[in-house]
Coordinates of C-alpha atoms in Angstrom, one line a residue:
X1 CA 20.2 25.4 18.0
X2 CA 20.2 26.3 14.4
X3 CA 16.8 26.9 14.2
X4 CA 16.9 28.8 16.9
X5 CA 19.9 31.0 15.2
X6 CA 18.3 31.2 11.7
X7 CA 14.7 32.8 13.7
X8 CA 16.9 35.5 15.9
X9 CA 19.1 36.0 12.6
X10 CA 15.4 36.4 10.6
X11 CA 14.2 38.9 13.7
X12 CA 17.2 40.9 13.2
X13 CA 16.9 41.1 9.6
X14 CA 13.7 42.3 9.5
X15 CA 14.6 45.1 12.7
X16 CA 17.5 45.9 10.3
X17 CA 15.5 46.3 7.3
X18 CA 13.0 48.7 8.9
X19 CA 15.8 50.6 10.4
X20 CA 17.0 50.5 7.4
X21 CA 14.0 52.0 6.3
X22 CA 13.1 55.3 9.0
X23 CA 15.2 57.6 7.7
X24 CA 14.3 57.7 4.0
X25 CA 10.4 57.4 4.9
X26 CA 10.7 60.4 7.3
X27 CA 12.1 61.9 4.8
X28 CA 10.3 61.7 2.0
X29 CA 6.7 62.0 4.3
X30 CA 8.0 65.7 5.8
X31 CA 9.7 66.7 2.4
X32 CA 7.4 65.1 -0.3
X33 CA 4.0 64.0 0.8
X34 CA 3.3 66.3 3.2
X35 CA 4.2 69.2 0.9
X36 CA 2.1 68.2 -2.1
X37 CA -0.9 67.0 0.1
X38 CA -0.6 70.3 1.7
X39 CA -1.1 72.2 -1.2
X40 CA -3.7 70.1 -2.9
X41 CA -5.6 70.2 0.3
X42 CA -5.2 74.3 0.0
X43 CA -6.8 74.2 -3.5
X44 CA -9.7 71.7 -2.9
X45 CA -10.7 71.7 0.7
X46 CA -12.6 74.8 1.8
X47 CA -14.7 75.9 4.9
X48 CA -14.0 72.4 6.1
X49 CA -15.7 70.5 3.2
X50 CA -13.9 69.0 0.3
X51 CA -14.8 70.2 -3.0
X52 CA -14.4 67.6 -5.5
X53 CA -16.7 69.1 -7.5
X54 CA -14.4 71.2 -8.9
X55 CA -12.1 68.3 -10.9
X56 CA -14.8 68.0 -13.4
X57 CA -15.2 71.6 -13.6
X58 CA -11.6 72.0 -14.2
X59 CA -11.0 70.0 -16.5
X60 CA -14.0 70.4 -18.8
X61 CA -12.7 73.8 -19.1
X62 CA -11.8 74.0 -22.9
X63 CA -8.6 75.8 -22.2
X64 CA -7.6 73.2 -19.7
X65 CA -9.1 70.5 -22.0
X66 CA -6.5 71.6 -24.7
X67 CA -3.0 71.9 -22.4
X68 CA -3.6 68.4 -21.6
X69 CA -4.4 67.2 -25.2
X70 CA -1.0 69.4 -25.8
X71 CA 1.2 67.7 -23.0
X72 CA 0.0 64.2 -24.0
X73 CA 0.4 64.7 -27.6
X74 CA 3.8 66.6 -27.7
X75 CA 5.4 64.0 -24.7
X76 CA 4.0 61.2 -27.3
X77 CA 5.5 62.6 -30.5
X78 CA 8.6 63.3 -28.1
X79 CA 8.9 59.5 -27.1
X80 CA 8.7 58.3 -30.6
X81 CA 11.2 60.9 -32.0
X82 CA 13.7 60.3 -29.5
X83 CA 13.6 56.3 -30.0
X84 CA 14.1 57.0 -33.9
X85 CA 17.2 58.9 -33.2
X86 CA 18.6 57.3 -30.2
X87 CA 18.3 53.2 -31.2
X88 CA 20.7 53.2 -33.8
X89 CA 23.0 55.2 -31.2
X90 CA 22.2 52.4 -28.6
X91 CA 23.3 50.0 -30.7
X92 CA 26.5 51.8 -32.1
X93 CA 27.3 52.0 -28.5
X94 CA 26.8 48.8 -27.7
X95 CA 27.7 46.6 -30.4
X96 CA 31.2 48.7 -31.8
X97 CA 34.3 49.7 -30.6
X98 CA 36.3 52.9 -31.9
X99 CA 38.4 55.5 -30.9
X100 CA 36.5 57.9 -28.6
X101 CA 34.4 56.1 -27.5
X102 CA 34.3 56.7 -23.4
X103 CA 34.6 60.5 -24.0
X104 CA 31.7 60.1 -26.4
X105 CA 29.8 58.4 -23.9
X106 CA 30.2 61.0 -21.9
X107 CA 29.5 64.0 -24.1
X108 CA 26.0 62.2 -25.1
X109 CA 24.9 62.4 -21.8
X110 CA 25.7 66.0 -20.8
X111 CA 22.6 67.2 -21.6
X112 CA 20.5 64.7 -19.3
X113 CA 22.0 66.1 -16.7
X114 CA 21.9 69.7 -17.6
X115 CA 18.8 71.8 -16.4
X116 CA 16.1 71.9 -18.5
X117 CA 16.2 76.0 -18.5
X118 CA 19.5 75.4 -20.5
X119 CA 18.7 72.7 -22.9
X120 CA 15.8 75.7 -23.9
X121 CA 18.4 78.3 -23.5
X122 CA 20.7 76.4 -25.9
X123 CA 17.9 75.6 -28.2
X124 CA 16.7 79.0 -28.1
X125 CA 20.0 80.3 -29.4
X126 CA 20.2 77.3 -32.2
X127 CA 16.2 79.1 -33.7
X128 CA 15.4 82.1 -31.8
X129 CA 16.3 85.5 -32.8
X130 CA 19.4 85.8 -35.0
X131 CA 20.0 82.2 -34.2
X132 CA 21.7 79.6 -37.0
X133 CA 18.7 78.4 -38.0
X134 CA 16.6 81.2 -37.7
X135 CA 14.6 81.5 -40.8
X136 CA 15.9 78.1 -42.2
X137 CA 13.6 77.2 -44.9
X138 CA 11.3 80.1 -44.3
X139 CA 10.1 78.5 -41.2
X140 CA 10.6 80.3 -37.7
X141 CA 11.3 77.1 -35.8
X142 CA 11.0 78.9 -32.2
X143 CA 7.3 79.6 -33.2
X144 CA 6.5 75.9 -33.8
X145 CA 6.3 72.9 -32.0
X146 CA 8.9 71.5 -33.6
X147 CA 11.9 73.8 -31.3
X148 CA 9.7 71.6 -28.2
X149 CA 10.3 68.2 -29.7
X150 CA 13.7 68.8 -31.0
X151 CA 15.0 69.7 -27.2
X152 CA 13.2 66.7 -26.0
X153 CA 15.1 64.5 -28.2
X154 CA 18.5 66.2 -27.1
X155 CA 17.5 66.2 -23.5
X156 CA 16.4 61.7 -23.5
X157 CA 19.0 60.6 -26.2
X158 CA 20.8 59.4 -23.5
X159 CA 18.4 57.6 -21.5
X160 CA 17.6 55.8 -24.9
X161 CA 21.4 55.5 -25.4
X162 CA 22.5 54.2 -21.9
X163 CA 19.1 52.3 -21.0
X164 CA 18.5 49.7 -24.5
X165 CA 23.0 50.2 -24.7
X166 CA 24.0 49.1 -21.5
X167 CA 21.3 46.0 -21.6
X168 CA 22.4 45.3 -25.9
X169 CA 26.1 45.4 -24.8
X170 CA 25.8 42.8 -22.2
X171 CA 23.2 40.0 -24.7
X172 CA 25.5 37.0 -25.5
X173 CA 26.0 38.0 -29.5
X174 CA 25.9 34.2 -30.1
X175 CA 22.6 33.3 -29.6
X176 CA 21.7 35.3 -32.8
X177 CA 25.1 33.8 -34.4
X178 CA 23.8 30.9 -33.8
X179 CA 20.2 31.2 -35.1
X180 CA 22.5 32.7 -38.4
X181 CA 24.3 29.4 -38.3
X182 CA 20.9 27.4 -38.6
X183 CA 19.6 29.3 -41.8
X184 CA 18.2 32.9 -40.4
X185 CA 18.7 36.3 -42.0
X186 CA 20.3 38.6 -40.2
X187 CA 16.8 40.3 -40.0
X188 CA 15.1 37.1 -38.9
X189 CA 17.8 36.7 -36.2
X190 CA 17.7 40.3 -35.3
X191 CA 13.5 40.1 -34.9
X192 CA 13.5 36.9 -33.4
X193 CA 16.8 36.7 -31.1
X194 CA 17.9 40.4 -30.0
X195 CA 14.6 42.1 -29.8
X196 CA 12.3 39.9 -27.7
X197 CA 15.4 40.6 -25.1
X198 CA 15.6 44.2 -25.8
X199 CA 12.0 44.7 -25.4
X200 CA 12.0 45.0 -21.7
X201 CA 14.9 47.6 -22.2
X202 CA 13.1 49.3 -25.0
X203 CA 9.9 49.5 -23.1
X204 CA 11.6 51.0 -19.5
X205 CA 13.2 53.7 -22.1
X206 CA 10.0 54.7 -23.4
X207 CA 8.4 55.0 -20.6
X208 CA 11.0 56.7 -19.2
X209 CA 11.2 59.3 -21.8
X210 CA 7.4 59.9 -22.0
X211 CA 7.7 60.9 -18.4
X212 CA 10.1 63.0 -18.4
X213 CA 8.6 64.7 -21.7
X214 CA 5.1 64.5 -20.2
X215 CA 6.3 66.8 -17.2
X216 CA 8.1 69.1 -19.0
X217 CA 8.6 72.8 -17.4
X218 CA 12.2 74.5 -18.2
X219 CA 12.0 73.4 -22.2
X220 CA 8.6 74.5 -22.7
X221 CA 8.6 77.6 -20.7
X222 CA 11.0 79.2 -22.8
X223 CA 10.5 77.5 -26.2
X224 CA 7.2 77.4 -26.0
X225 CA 5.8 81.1 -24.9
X226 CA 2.6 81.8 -24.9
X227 CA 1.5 79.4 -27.5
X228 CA 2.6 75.9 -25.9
X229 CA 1.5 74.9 -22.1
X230 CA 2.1 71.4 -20.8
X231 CA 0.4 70.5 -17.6
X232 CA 3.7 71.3 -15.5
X233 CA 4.0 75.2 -17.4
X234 CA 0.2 75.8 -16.6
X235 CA 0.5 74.9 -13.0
X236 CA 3.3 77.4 -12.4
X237 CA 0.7 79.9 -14.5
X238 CA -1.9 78.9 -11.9
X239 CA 0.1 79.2 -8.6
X240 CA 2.5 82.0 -9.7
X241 CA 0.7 84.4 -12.3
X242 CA -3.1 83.9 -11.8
X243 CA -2.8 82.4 -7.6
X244 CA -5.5 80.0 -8.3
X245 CA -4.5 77.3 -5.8
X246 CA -7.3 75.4 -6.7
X247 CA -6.9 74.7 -10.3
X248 CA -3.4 74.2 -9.8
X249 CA -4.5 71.3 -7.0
X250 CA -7.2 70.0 -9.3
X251 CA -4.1 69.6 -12.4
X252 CA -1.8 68.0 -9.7
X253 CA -3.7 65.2 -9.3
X254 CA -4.3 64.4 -12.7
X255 CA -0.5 64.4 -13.4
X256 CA 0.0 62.8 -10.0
X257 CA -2.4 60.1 -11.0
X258 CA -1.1 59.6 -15.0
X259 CA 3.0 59.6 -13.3
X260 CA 1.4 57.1 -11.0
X261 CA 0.1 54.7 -13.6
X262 CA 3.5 55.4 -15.7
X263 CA 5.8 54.8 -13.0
X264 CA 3.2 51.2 -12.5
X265 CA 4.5 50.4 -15.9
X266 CA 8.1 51.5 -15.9
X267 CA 8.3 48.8 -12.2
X268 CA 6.5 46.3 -13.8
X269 CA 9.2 46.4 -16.9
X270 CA 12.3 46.8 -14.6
X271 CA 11.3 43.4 -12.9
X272 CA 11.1 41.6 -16.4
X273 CA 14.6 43.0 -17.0
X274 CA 15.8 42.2 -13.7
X275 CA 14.8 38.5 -14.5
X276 CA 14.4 37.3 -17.1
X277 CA 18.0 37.6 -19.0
X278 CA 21.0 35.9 -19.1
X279 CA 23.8 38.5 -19.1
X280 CA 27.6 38.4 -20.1
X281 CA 30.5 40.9 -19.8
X282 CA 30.1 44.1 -21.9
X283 CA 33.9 44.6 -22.7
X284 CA 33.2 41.1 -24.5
X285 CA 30.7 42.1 -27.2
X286 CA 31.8 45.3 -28.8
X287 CA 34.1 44.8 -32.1
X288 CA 35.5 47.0 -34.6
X289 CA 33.5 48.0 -37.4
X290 CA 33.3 45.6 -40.4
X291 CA 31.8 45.9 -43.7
X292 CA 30.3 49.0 -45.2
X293 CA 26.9 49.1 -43.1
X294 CA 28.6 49.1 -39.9
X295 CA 30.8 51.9 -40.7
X296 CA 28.0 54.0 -42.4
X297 CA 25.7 53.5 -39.2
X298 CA 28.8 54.8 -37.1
X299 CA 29.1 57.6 -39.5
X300 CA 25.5 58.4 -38.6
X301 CA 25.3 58.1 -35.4
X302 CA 28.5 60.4 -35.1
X303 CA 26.7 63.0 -37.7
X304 CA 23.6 62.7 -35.5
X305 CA 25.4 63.2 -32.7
X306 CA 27.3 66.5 -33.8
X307 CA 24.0 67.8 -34.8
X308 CA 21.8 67.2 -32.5
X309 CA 24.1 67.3 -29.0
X310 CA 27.4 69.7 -30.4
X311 CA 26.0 72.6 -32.4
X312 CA 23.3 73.1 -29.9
X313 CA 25.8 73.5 -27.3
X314 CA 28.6 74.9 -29.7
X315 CA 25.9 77.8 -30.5
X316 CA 25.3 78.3 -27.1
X317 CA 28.6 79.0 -26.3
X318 CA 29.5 81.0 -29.1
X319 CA 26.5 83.5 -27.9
X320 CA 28.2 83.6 -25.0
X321 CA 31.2 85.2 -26.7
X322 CA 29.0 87.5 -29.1
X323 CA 30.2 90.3 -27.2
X324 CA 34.0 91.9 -27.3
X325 CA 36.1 91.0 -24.5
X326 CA 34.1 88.6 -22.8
X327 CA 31.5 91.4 -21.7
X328 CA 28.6 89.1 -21.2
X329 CA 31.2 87.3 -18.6
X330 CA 32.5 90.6 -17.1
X331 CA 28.9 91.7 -16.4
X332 CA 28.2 89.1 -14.6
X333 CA 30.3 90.5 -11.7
X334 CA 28.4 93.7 -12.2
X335 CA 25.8 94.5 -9.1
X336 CA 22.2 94.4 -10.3
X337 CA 19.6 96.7 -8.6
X338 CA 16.6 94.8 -10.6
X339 CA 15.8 91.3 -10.8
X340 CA 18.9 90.3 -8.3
X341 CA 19.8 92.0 -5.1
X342 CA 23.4 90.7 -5.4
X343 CA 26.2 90.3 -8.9
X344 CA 24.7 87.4 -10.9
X345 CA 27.8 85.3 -10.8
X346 CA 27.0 84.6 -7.5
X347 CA 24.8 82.3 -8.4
X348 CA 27.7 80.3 -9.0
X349 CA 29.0 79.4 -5.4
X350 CA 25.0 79.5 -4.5
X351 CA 24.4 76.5 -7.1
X352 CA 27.9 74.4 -6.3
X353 CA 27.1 74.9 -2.5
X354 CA 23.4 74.1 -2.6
X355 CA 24.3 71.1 -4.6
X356 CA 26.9 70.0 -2.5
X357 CA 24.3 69.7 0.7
X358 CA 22.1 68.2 -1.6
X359 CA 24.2 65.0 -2.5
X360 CA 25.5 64.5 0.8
X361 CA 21.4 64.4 1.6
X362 CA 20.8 62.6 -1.8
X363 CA 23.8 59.9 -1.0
X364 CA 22.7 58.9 3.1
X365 CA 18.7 58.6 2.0
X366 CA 19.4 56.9 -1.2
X367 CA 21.9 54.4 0.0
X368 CA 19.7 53.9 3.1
X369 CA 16.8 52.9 0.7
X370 CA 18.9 51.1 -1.7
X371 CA 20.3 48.6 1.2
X372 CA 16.8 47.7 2.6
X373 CA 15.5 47.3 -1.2
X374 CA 18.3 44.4 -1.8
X375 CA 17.1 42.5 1.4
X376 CA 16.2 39.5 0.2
X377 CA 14.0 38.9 2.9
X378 CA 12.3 42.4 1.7
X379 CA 8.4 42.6 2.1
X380 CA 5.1 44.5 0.2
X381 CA 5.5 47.7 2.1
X382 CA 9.3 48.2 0.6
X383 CA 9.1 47.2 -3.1
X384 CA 6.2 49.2 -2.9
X385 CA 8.5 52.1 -1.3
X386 CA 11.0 50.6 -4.5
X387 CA 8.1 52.7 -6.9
X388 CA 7.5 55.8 -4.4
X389 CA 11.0 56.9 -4.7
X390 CA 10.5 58.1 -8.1
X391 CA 7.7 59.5 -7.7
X392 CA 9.8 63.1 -7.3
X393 CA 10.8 62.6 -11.1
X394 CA 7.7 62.6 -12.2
X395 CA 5.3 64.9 -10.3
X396 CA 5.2 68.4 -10.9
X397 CA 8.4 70.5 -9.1
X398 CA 6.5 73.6 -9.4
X399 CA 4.0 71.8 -6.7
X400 CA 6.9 70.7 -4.1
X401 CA 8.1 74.0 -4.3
X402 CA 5.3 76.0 -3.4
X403 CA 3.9 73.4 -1.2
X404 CA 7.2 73.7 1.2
X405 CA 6.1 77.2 1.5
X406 CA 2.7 76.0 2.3
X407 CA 3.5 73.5 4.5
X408 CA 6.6 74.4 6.0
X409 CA 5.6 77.7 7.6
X410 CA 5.2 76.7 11.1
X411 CA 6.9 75.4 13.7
X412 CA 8.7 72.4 14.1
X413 CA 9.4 72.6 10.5
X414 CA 9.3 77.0 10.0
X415 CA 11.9 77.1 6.9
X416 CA 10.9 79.3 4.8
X417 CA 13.4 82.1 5.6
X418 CA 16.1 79.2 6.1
X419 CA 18.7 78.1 3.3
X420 CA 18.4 74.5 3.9
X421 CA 15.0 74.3 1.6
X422 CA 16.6 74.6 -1.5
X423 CA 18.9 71.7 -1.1
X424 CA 16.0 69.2 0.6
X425 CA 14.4 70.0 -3.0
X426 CA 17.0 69.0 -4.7
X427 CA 17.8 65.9 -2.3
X428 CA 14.4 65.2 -3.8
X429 CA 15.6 64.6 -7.6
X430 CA 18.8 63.4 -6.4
X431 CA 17.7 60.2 -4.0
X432 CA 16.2 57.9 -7.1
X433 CA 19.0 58.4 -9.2
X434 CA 21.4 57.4 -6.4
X435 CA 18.8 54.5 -5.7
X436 CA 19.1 53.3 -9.5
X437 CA 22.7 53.5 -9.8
X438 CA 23.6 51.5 -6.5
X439 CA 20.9 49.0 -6.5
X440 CA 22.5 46.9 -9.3
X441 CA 25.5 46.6 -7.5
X442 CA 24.6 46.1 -4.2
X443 CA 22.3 43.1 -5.6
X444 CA 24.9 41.5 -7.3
X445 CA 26.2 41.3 -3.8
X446 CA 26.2 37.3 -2.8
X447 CA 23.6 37.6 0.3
X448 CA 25.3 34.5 1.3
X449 CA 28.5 37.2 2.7
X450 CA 26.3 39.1 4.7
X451 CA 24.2 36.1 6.2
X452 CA 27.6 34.3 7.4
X453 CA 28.9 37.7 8.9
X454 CA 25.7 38.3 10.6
X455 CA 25.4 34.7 11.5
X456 CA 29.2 34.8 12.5
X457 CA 27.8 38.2 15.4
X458 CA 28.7 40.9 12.8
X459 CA 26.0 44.1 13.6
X460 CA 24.1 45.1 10.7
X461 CA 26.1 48.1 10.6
X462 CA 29.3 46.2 10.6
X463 CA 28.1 43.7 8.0
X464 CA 27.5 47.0 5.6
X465 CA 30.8 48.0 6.6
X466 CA 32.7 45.1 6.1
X467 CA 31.0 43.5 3.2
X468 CA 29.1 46.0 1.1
X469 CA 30.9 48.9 1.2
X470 CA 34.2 47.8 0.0
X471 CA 32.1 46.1 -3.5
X472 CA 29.8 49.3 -3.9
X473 CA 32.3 52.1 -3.2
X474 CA 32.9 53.5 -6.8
X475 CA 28.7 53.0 -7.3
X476 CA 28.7 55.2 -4.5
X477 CA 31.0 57.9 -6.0
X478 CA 29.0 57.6 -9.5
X479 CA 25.5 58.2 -7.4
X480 CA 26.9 60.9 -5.6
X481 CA 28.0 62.7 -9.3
X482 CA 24.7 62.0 -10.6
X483 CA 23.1 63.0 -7.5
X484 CA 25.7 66.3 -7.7
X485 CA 24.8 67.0 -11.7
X486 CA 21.1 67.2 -10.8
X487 CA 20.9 68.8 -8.2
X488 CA 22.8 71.6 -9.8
X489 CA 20.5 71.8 -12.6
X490 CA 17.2 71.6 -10.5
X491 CA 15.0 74.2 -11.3
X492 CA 10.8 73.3 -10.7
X493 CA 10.7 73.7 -7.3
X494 CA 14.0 76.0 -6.7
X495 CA 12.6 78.6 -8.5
X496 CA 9.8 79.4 -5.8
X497 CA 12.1 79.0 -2.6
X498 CA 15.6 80.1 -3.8
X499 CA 16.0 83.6 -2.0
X500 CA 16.9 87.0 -4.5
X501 CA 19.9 87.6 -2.5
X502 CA 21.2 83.7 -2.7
X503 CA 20.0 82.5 -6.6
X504 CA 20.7 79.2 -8.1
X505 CA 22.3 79.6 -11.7
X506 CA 19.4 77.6 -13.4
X507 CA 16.9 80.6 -11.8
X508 CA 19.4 83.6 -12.5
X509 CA 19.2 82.1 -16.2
X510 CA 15.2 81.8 -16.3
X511 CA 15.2 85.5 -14.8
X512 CA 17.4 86.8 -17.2
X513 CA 16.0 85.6 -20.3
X514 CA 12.5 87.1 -18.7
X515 CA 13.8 90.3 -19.5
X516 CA 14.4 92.8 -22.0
X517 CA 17.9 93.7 -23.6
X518 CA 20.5 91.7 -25.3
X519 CA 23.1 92.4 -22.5
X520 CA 20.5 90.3 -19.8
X521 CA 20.0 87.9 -22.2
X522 CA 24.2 87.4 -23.1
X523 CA 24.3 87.2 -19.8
X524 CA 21.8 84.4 -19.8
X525 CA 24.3 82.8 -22.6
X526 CA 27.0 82.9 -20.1
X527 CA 25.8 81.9 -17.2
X528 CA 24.4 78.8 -19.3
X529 CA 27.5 78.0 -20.9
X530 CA 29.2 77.8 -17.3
X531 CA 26.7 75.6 -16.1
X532 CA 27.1 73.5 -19.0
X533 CA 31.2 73.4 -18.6
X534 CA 30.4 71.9 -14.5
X535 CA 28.5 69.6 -15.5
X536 CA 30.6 68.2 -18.3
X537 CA 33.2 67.8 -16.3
X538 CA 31.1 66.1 -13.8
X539 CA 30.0 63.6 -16.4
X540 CA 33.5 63.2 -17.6
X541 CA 34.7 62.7 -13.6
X542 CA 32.1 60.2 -13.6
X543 CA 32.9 58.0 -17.0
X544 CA 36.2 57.1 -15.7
X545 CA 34.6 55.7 -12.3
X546 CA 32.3 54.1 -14.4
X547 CA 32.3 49.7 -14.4
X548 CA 30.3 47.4 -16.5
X549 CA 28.3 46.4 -13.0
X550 CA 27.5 49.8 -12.2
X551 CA 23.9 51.0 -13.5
X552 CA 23.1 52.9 -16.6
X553 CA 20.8 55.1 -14.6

């Protein structure tokens, strides 16, 4: 009889699981893979033969040859620049207590969630024309590379921050007491003790980072000009400018296959972190400063921090009020016969509607993934799924987006004229960061619950219900913020399918910085500085729902 139960109770977890399962697949097949296969199949498949041909011709172009020494390079120097900063932020986080702290928290990691056309919109204010730093040294820093790599590090000092912090702040601090105990410097204890367990951290941050700088579009677009061209900026050029599908298909796959091998490595290190520590509480391990290194790090970290994360911002407000009596704000309400058909501050309630459809999509595909990818009894197909669903962080936005027009242009599926593609684009940023928040807590989850309701005649749906809900509730709130923050911000793909009359905020900024007259581009400033404000207060609303067993990211 019990062996009997435990087979029907193993049949039913596996239908559950790929139940589980239908939804997000669909979704991601219609929304995702078809789209990009779609358009790559535009660019290299002609008079029904494929032309593969034209990869090597491509990319033995020397223009071609030198955007992709350019996005490797810069997303390297990125990487290593942001880890310099961030580490000693990571562990300031981690390892002290002070006052502030939570709001601090926050703060840092307002600009990971703010679009990428306003992290170069605030940098551009810091060293473009007139700017604070314009001229600093007799350097025009919005002419070199170094505006690029500066707004990287702003953009990831969080992910540094949150990723190696949330894993340092949780490492029993007396292991390395210990090894102090037995005769080690604190170096040697450090080296030997902390690090060894920080590397899997350390190593999901990088790669992380490198990603995110290797498919840079809204920061280099504007910082860069015509001088600097990742991969992501050139395809954009291709599709948009010069309409050569088939280039742009031929530099999809190449970043499609290097965010394929990164994303290889970035799984690969989540498992090692997954497993292979022994974790305590965090609330137990941060102390007070003490001694005169300790407080001097803080001081730096805070002097970093003010720097690097405040004046950018600070500036960017304060352009936004370079104007008497808030005119950049009034003319926002004013109609615009040019680039929009309707007042720019309607991309306001566009943006906060748009982004609201897109968590409620973000939230029921995500949590669906996230509770087959805790099944213990979980197979190939869906850890391998585990890796797919970030596969819309890393390849190119600019190729979703066109490819829904593309692909989506007949029935069944004929949206181009409808409203609903903008938010299944941002659905598509949204679902792995409510997959990373909740699957920490939902495997932390004793399966043993959900086996004795199921064995006690609970329905899978009832078992969710009654058992994982109630422990993953607030997790759920957090993934539906981050999910809201992004979406809100998402700009690659939005930028091709976002109607004139209905703009998102991040595209009325992009098109009003594309044109000529300081009143468009104070405008810009404002519109920037708002979008900034929503999503502080998103990050703020989502600090206080924060716990210690709730993901970093």
């Amino acid at each position: 009889m019990d062996l009997a139960r435990t087979e029907v109770t193993g049949r039913t977890g596996r239908a559950a699981r790929l139940g589980l399962l239908v939804l997000p697949v669909g979704f991601f097949g219609v929304f995702f893979a078809y789209p990009v296969a779609a358009i790559v199949a535009r660019g290299l498949h002609a008079d029904g033969v494929w032309h593969f041909d034209r990869l090597w011709e491509v990319v033995a172009q020397p223009d071609i040859r030198h955007v992709l020494w350019f996005t490797t390079w810069q997303a390297l120097a990125s990487t290593a620049l942001t880890l310099l900063v961030a580490l000693p932020g990571a562990y300031v986080f981690a390892r002290l207590d002070f006052p502030g702290k939570q709001v601090l928290r926050a703060v840092v990691t307002v600009p990971f969630v703010l679009p990428t056309v306003v992290v170069g919109t605030a940098f551009l204010a810091l060293v473009g024309r007139g700017g604070l730093l314009d001229g600093l040294w007799g350097v025009r820093l919005d002419t070199t590379v170094w505006a690029i790599l500066l707004a990287h590090v702003f953009f990831n000092y969080a992910v540094v921050v949150r990723t190696v912090g949330g894993l340092w702040a949780q490492l029993d601090p007396r292991q390395e007491e210990a090894a102090r105990v037995l005769g080690a410097s604190r170096l040697t204890a450090w080296r030997r003790i902390t690090l060894p367990a920080l590397g899997p951290a350390v190593a999901a941050a990088t790669l992380m980072v490198f990603l995110f700088t290797f498919t840079s579009f809204g920061v280099v677009q504007i910082l860069g000009g015509p001088t600097f061209s990742t991969l992501e900026v050139e395809i954009y050029r291709q599709t948009s400018e010069i309409f050569d599908l088939s280039t742009a298909a031929v530099l999809t796959a190449v970043q499609f296959a290097a965010v394929g091998a990164i994303l290889a490595l970035h799984a690969w290190t989540v498992r090692r972190r997954e497993s292979a520590l022994r974790l305590v509480d965090a609330s137990l391990t941060a102390r007070r400063p003490r001694g005169a290194a300790q407080w001097a790090l803080l001081a730096g970290v805070l002097a970093t921090v003010a720097v690097l994360i405040l004046l950018p911002l600070g500036v960017l407000v304060q352009r936004s009020l370079d104007a008497p009596d808030f005119a950049y704000y009034r003319a926002l309400a004013s109609p615009d016969g040019g680039v929009f058909l309707v007042p720019p501050i309607d991309a306001i309630g566009n943006s906060l509607s748009y982004a609201a459809v897109a968590t409620v999509i973000a939230v029921l595909i995500g949590a669906l993934a996230a509770a087959a990818l805790t099944r213990r009894d979980a197979g190939r197909f869906v850890r391998g799924f585990d890796a797919l669903l970030m596969l819309p962080l890393g390849v190119s936005a600019v190729t979703v987006g066109f490819g829904f027009l593309i692909a989506l242009d007949e029935p069944p599926l004929d949206l181009r004229a409808s409203w609903i593609l903008v938010p299944l684009a941002q659905a598509l940023v949204g679902v792995p960061f409510v997959v990373r928040t909740m699957l920490p807590v939902l495997r932390a989850v004793d399966h043993r619950l959900r086996e004795g309701a199921a064995v006690l005649g609970a329905s899978p749906w009832r078992v969710w219900r009654e058992v994982d809900l109630p422990m993953v509730r607030r997790a759920l709130l957090i993934a539906a913020g981050f999910a809201f923050a992004v979406s809100l911000g998402e700009f690659g793909a939005t930028v091709f399918i976002a109607r004139p009359d209905n703009p998102t905020l991040p595209v009325a900024v992009a098109k009003l910085l594309g044109r000529a007259g300081q009143l468009n581009y104070g405008q810009a400033m404002a519109l920037s500085t708002i979008l900034m404000v929503v999503c502080a207060v998103s990050l703020l609303v989502l600090e206080r729902l924060r716990t210690d067993r709730t993901g970093e990211f």
